Amino acid sequence: MLTRRNLLRTAAAGGFFAASGALLPAWARSANAGNKGIFEVSGNAFDLTIGHSNVEIGGRSGHAITINGTLPGPLIRFREGEKVTLNVHNTLDEDTSIHWHGLLVPFHMDGVPGVSFPGIKPKSTFTYEFAVPQSGTYWYHSHSGLQEQLGHYGPLIIDPAGADPVEADREYVLVLSDWTFEHPHKVFARLKKDAAVYNFQQRTAGDFLRDARENGIGPTFTDRASWGAMRMSPTDISDVTASVYTYLINGHATDDNWTAIFNSGERVRLRIINASAMTIFNFRIPGLPMTVVAADGLPVQPVETDEFQIGVAETYDVIVSPTRARPFALVAESIDRSGQVVATLAPEAGLVATAPLLREPPVLTHRDMGMDMSSMDHGSMAGMDHGSMDHGAMAMTDTVPQSHDHRMGVGVDNVAMVQVSRIDEPGLGLESVPHRALRYSQLRSLTPNPDTRAPGREIEIHLTGNMERYMWSFDGVKLSEVTGPIIFHESERLRVTLVNDTMMTHPIHLHGMFFDLVVADTDHKPRKHTVTVKPAERLSFDVTADHVGDWAFHCHLLFHMHAGMMQVVSVLPRVAGATTHTPHKGHEPAVPPSEEDIPTTETPTPDRQHEGHH
Amino acid sequence: MKRAHFIASFFMLSPLVFSSAVAQETPVPGSQAEAYWDKDDFKASQDALKREHGGAATLFVLADRFEYQASDDAPALLLEGQGRWGTDENRLLIKSELEYDLDAGAFEEAEVQALWSRPIARYFDVQAGVRHDFEPGPSRTYAVAGIQGLAPYWFEVDGAVFLSEEGDLSARFEAEYEVSLTQRLILQPRSELNFAAEDVPEFETGAGLSTAEIGLRLRYEIDRQFAPYVGVNWKASTGKTADYIRARGEHTETLSFVTGIRLWF
């Protein structure tokens, strides 16, 4: 049996061929390459080499940036509370970094160049050291340039110090990702020049005729006109689509038929990680119900469902118990339904599950635009809204009414006039599937929330963008224009309300702390590091600022972040003397923290962990 | 250097900071990591972070019409396009229109504009700069001010006024619309109107509407960036401009059949 040490040595030897799985890390191999389920491997020292590799994706050779020569990278697995050392060797000619997504590390170990450290220079080694008070399914990825799109990501599991609340006979990691043979900088540039460049599901003259036949020419024309007046596209669901992406499960395209095996009656734990750059997935196993047991690494009260939408950077652990010895399809379908990737869960290797047909792409409605003025609430899939559209409230000019004091610059093409709570809706496009689809409102933390104080203050942050210009921002301000961070004070409890003014679904990630998603008035709110916000949605989370430091806060759609949809949250330590700062634009001035007696975390002492350059 | 402003204001508000090496006690929001790393290295990474998240410059080159025109008159080649380089906020824009008479073996029209472009509204950019016409002679230079963008209902519009070195004022308005017949088959109606404030006999231009052009092109996007097309183009001179042309014994109207390629990179 391969030990981790051997495995890393082997994997570091060079490129690999996904088809054979010969050089894939054991966890990512298919059943016919010997993967019968992953095992607990305890380790607390890891060597990770970042370099260029040739990879074979769907039978075609491409260039990747990999960790230890494989895509995805090695599974990093250790035990809760143990101190781990991770030596990262950068063999590239450019800076790199590793961010430990969802891990509560000291902030200077968080791995975001320009926020927590300077980055890892070419041909140098950087050592990360930390111990984290958590367990569960996480992942790690580059926070430098667009390396994440090139394959710089991998799974990370922390085994609990005590008993695992989740019982399973066998477990697998499923890393979902998107791969393109186009250089990511070119992909981004193409989006900047023509934001619809990858959308081959636009409404055509033929659709007009079909809708006119079904709904009458008048209403159809009115519908098209209202979208046209706004210069918005109801088919703009994903910026980058299957026209250029190959979707992967554990580095395998559909044709590679990645297979996981099971014995009938076993409880199989699937640790599902969305490590994509730009793709929100719908995940389902037709014919097999799933019980969600963890979200973003932390245990939740078990919820049985048939499908869930998983935003970029979210993770879900599910238990499946197949009782029939037949192959099942593991299906990850992109949110815009332009493509999917299918793997197999089967009683033995060599079987191929039948892939379902792609479903009808979702079409946005006026509700998604934040303009559903009708009293009736019908998310009709045809995008037809026969409610009384009150265009008077929204002058069809370039002056948009303000609902929030954020900047209404050229980078903001829309404001959600009618903000809706969508916490009780499944992901976009799953409203009318003929089976159960998971909603955030169903999630409850397994254990009581650690901090049940009422929030002392609330800040509202709008997700903003201009699709035509491909500009994305928070509160109308790109990171390149931001003048200061968002201020949290150590140990304060605050409520953050996100309002999505755009027509896209954004997975929003806050580094360095878990937040309690406000799904109901309960002390078992689900605790997450990433929340997927639907178009025109208004949602809130409560967070305790107990980790001093500067933390990245951004949309996890890589190209949205690259376009400016990122800011820094500064958790300032409680020091003698009042902390003075410039109020952050678009945010309420901070209130000095209350003098309640709250245990504070230890501030790590600065000590340079820079290793010498090689 | 907005960050520098921010830090400066923070320093002004927080006299404590002036005692050096107390970064630990009074951390600078957004720069707390300075306490752990080499200051210069970290500062460089902060600058790069801002640059790379919303500050990138893009190069865009579009040949909207690159076509062979067949008509009763001499066959011609036409290239009309623009290139731009810059960030969301500031762009250098080069627009050009070249018309080559294949029979005469000479350029009938050769115009280049160099403009600075800035966004002024969600879907509109304001442009200012210079235009130089090499052909038809005598060559002439103009000051340009214009607006280009996306009007309601998806009309792509471009309007500009030109003031020549001789003090002659003229204007041009172009509009394009795109109808998706399928995901790759696009029908593009296009119109262009030229106006002049006064008669300019040496260019055979009369005051008022001088020329009007209407085109219809059907392209097939093999790739979004590469699309061959066929179409028709109708161009007419009006009013006094038409009188000048009639006096020369030429047609005041031209109907052309065009075949070409639209491409961008």
Coordinates of N, CA and C in Angstrom, one line a residue, chain A residues 55-170:
Chain A
V55 N -1.0 17.8 -18.7 CA -2.1 17.0 -18.3 C -2.9 16.5 -19.5
E56 N -3.6 15.4 -19.3 CA -4.5 14.9 -20.4 C -5.9 15.0 -19.9
I57 N -6.7 15.8 -20.6 CA -8.1 16.1 -20.1 C -8.9 15.7 -21.3
G58 N -9.8 14.7 -21.1 CA -10.7 14.2 -22.1 C -10.0 13.9 -23.4
G59 N -8.8 13.2 -23.3 CA -8.1 12.8 -24.4 C -7.2 13.8 -25.1
R60 N -7.2 15.0 -24.5 CA -6.4 16.1 -25.2 C -5.4 16.6 -24.2
S61 N -4.2 16.9 -24.7 CA -3.1 17.3 -23.8 C -3.1 18.8 -23.6
G62 N -2.9 19.2 -22.3 CA -2.9 20.7 -22.0 C -1.9 21.0 -21.0
H63 N -1.7 22.3 -20.8 CA -0.7 22.7 -19.8 C -1.4 23.2 -18.5
A64 N -0.9 22.7 -17.4 CA -1.5 23.0 -16.1 C -0.4 23.5 -15.2
I65 N -0.9 24.2 -14.1 CA 0.0 24.5 -13.0 C -0.5 23.5 -11.9
T66 N 0.4 22.7 -11.4 CA -0.1 21.6 -10.5 C 0.7 21.7 -9.2
I67 N 0.1 20.9 -8.2 CA 0.8 20.7 -6.9 C 1.3 19.2 -6.9
N68 N 2.6 19.0 -6.8 CA 3.2 17.7 -6.8 C 2.8 16.9 -8.1
G69 N 2.6 17.7 -9.2 CA 2.5 17.1 -10.5 C 1.1 16.5 -10.9
T70 N 0.1 16.7 -10.0 CA -1.2 16.1 -10.4 C -2.3 17.2 -10.3
L71 N -3.3 16.9 -11.1 CA -4.5 17.7 -11.1 C -5.7 16.8 -10.8
P72 N -6.4 17.0 -9.7 CA -6.1 18.0 -8.6 C -4.9 17.5 -7.8
G73 N -4.5 18.4 -6.9 CA -3.3 18.1 -6.1 C -3.5 17.0 -5.1
P74 N -2.5 16.7 -4.3 CA -2.6 15.7 -3.3 C -3.7 16.0 -2.2
L75 N -4.2 14.9 -1.6 CA -5.1 15.1 -0.5 C -4.3 15.4 0.7
I76 N -4.5 16.5 1.3 CA -3.8 16.8 2.6 C -4.8 16.4 3.7
R77 N -4.3 15.6 4.6 CA -5.2 15.1 5.6 C -4.4 15.0 7.0
F78 N -5.0 15.6 8.0 CA -4.4 15.6 9.3 C -5.5 15.6 10.4
R79 N -5.0 15.6 11.6 CA -6.0 15.5 12.7 C -6.2 16.9 13.4
E80 N -7.4 17.1 13.7 CA -7.8 18.4 14.4 C -6.9 18.7 15.6
G81 N -6.4 20.0 15.6 CA -5.6 20.4 16.8 C -4.2 20.2 16.6
E82 N -3.8 19.3 15.7 CA -2.4 19.0 15.5 C -1.7 20.1 14.8
K83 N -0.4 20.4 15.2 CA 0.3 21.4 14.4 C 0.8 20.8 13.1
V84 N 0.5 21.4 12.0 CA 1.0 20.9 10.8 C 2.0 21.9 10.1
T85 N 3.0 21.3 9.4 CA 4.0 22.1 8.7 C 3.8 21.7 7.2
L86 N 3.7 22.8 6.4 CA 3.5 22.5 4.9 C 4.6 23.4 4.2
N87 N 5.6 22.7 3.6 CA 6.6 23.3 2.9 C 6.2 23.4 1.4
V88 N 6.1 24.7 1.0 CA 5.6 24.9 -0.4 C 6.8 25.3 -1.2
H89 N 7.2 24.5 -2.2 CA 8.3 24.8 -3.1 C 7.8 25.4 -4.4
N90 N 8.2 26.6 -4.7 CA 7.7 27.2 -6.0 C 8.7 27.0 -7.1
T91 N 8.4 26.1 -8.0 CA 9.4 26.0 -9.2 C 9.0 26.8 -10.4
L92 N 7.9 27.6 -10.2 CA 7.5 28.4 -11.3 C 8.4 29.7 -11.5
D93 N 8.2 30.4 -12.6 CA 8.9 31.6 -12.8 C 8.0 32.8 -12.4
E94 N 6.9 32.5 -11.7 CA 6.1 33.6 -11.2 C 5.8 33.3 -9.7
D95 N 5.2 34.3 -9.0 CA 4.8 34.1 -7.6 C 3.7 33.1 -7.5
T96 N 3.6 32.5 -6.4 CA 2.5 31.6 -6.2 C 2.1 31.7 -4.7
S97 N 1.1 31.0 -4.3 CA 0.6 31.0 -2.9 C -0.4 29.8 -2.7
I98 N -0.6 29.5 -1.5 CA -1.7 28.5 -1.2 C -2.6 29.1 -0.1
H99 N -3.8 29.2 -0.4 CA -4.8 29.6 0.6 C -5.6 28.3 1.1
W100 N -5.7 28.2 2.4 CA -6.3 27.0 3.0 C -7.8 27.4 3.2
H101 N -8.6 27.0 2.2 CA -10.0 27.6 2.2 C -10.8 27.0 3.3
G102 N -11.3 27.9 4.2 CA -12.2 27.6 5.3 C -11.4 27.2 6.6
L103 N -10.1 27.2 6.5 CA -9.3 26.9 7.7 C -9.1 28.2 8.6
L104 N -9.2 28.0 9.9 CA -9.1 29.1 10.8 C -7.6 29.3 11.2
V105 N -6.8 29.7 10.3 CA -5.4 29.8 10.5 C -5.1 31.2 11.0
P106 N -3.9 31.4 11.7 CA -3.5 32.7 12.0 C -3.4 33.5 10.7
F107 N -3.8 34.8 10.7 CA -4.0 35.5 9.4 C -2.8 35.6 8.5
H108 N -1.6 35.6 9.1 CA -0.4 35.7 8.3 C -0.1 34.4 7.6
M109 N -0.9 33.3 7.9 CA -0.7 32.0 7.3 C -1.8 31.7 6.3
D110 N -2.7 32.8 6.0 CA -3.9 32.6 5.2 C -3.6 32.5 3.7
G111 N -2.4 32.9 3.3 CA -1.9 32.7 2.0 C -2.5 33.6 0.9
V112 N -2.9 34.8 1.2 CA -3.4 35.7 0.2 C -2.3 36.8 0.0
P113 N -1.7 36.8 -1.2 CA -0.6 37.8 -1.4 C -1.3 39.2 -1.4
G114 N -0.6 40.1 -0.6 CA -1.1 41.5 -0.6 C -2.1 41.7 0.6
V115 N -2.5 40.6 1.2 CA -3.4 40.7 2.4 C -2.8 40.1 3.6
S116 N -2.3 38.8 3.4 CA -1.8 38.2 4.6 C -0.3 37.9 4.5
F117 N 0.3 38.0 3.3 CA 1.7 37.8 3.2 C 2.1 38.3 1.8
P118 N 3.5 38.3 1.5 CA 3.9 38.9 0.2 C 3.7 37.9 -0.9
G119 N 3.4 36.7 -0.7 CA 3.4 35.7 -1.7 C 4.7 34.9 -1.7
I120 N 4.7 33.8 -2.5 CA 5.9 33.0 -2.5 C 6.6 33.2 -3.9
K121 N 7.8 33.7 -3.7 CA 8.6 34.1 -4.9 C 9.0 32.9 -5.7
P122 N 9.3 33.2 -7.0 CA 9.8 32.1 -7.9 C 11.0 31.4 -7.3
K123 N 11.1 30.1 -7.4 CA 12.3 29.3 -7.0 C 12.6 29.5 -5.5
S124 N 11.5 29.6 -4.7 CA 11.8 29.7 -3.3 C 10.8 28.8 -2.5
T125 N 11.1 28.6 -1.3 CA 10.2 27.7 -0.4 C 9.6 28.5 0.7
F126 N 8.4 28.3 0.9 CA 7.7 29.0 2.0 C 7.1 27.9 2.9
T127 N 7.2 28.1 4.2 CA 6.7 27.2 5.2 C 5.5 27.7 5.9
Y128 N 4.4 27.0 5.7 CA 3.2 27.3 6.5 C 3.2 26.5 7.7
E129 N 2.8 27.0 8.9 CA 2.7 26.3 10.1 C 1.5 26.7 10.8
F130 N 0.6 25.8 11.2 CA -0.6 26.2 12.0 C -1.2 24.9 12.6
A131 N -2.0 25.2 13.6 CA -2.9 24.2 14.2 C -4.3 24.8 14.1
V132 N -5.3 24.0 13.7 CA -6.6 24.6 13.6 C -7.6 23.8 14.5
P133 N -8.5 24.6 15.1 CA -9.5 24.0 16.0 C -10.8 23.5 15.3
Q134 N -10.7 22.7 14.3 CA -11.8 22.4 13.5 C -11.6 21.0 12.8
S135 N -12.6 20.5 12.2 CA -12.4 19.3 11.4 C -13.4 19.3 10.2
G136 N -13.2 18.4 9.3 CA -14.2 18.4 8.2 C -13.5 18.4 6.8
T137 N -14.3 18.7 5.8 CA -13.9 18.7 4.4 C -13.6 20.1 3.9
Y138 N -12.4 20.3 3.5 CA -12.0 21.6 3.0 C -11.2 21.5 1.7
W139 N -10.6 22.6 1.3 CA -9.7 22.4 0.1 C -8.7 23.6 0.2
Y140 N -7.8 23.5 -0.8 CA -6.8 24.6 -0.8 C -6.5 24.9 -2.2
H141 N -6.1 26.2 -2.5 CA -5.9 26.6 -3.9 C -5.0 27.8 -3.9
S142 N -4.5 28.1 -5.1 CA -3.7 29.3 -5.3 C -4.5 30.6 -5.1
H143 N -3.9 31.6 -4.6 CA -4.6 32.9 -4.6 C -3.8 33.9 -5.4
S144 N -3.0 33.4 -6.3 CA -2.1 34.2 -7.1 C -2.6 34.2 -8.6
G145 N -2.7 35.4 -9.2 CA -3.0 35.4 -10.6 C -4.3 34.6 -10.9
L146 N -4.2 33.8 -11.9 CA -5.4 33.0 -12.3 C -5.0 31.5 -12.2
Q147 N -4.0 31.2 -11.4 CA -3.5 29.8 -11.3 C -4.5 28.8 -10.9
E148 N -5.5 29.2 -10.2 CA -6.6 28.3 -9.8 C -7.2 27.7 -11.0
Q149 N -7.4 28.5 -12.0 CA -8.0 28.0 -13.3 C -7.1 26.9 -14.0
L150 N -5.8 27.0 -13.7 CA -4.9 26.1 -14.4 C -4.6 24.8 -13.6
G151 N -5.3 24.6 -12.5 CA -5.2 23.3 -11.9 C -4.6 23.3 -10.5
H152 N -4.3 24.5 -10.0 CA -3.7 24.7 -8.7 C -4.7 24.6 -7.5
Y153 N -5.2 23.4 -7.3 CA -6.1 23.2 -6.2 C -6.1 21.7 -5.8
G154 N -6.6 21.5 -4.6 CA -6.6 20.1 -4.1 C -7.5 20.0 -2.8
P155 N -7.8 18.8 -2.4 CA -8.7 18.6 -1.3 C -7.9 18.6 0.0
L156 N -8.6 18.8 1.1 CA -8.0 18.9 2.4 C -9.0 18.3 3.4
I157 N -8.6 17.3 4.2 CA -9.6 16.8 5.2 C -8.9 16.9 6.6
I158 N -9.7 17.3 7.5 CA -9.2 17.3 8.9 C -10.1 16.3 9.7
D159 N -9.4 15.3 10.2 CA -10.2 14.3 11.0 C -10.4 14.9 12.4
P160 N -11.6 14.6 13.0 CA -11.9 15.2 14.3 C -11.0 14.6 15.4
A161 N -10.7 15.4 16.4 CA -9.9 14.9 17.5 C -10.6 13.7 18.2
G162 N -11.9 13.9 18.4 CA -12.7 12.8 19.0 C -13.4 12.0 18.0
A163 N -14.6 11.5 18.4 CA -15.3 10.6 17.5 C -15.9 11.5 16.4
D164 N -16.0 11.0 15.2 CA -16.6 11.7 14.0 C -18.1 11.5 14.2
P165 N -18.9 12.6 14.2 CA -20.3 12.5 14.2 C -20.9 11.8 13.0
V166 N -20.2 11.8 12.0 CA -20.7 11.1 10.8 C -20.1 9.7 10.7
E167 N -21.0 8.7 10.6 CA -20.5 7.3 10.5 C -20.6 6.9 9.1
A168 N -19.5 6.3 8.6 CA -19.5 5.8 7.2 C -18.6 4.5 7.1
D169 N -19.0 3.6 6.2 CA -18.2 2.4 6.0 C -17.1 2.7 5.0
R170 N -17.3 3.7 4.1 CA -16.4 4.0 3.0 C -16.5 5.4 2.7

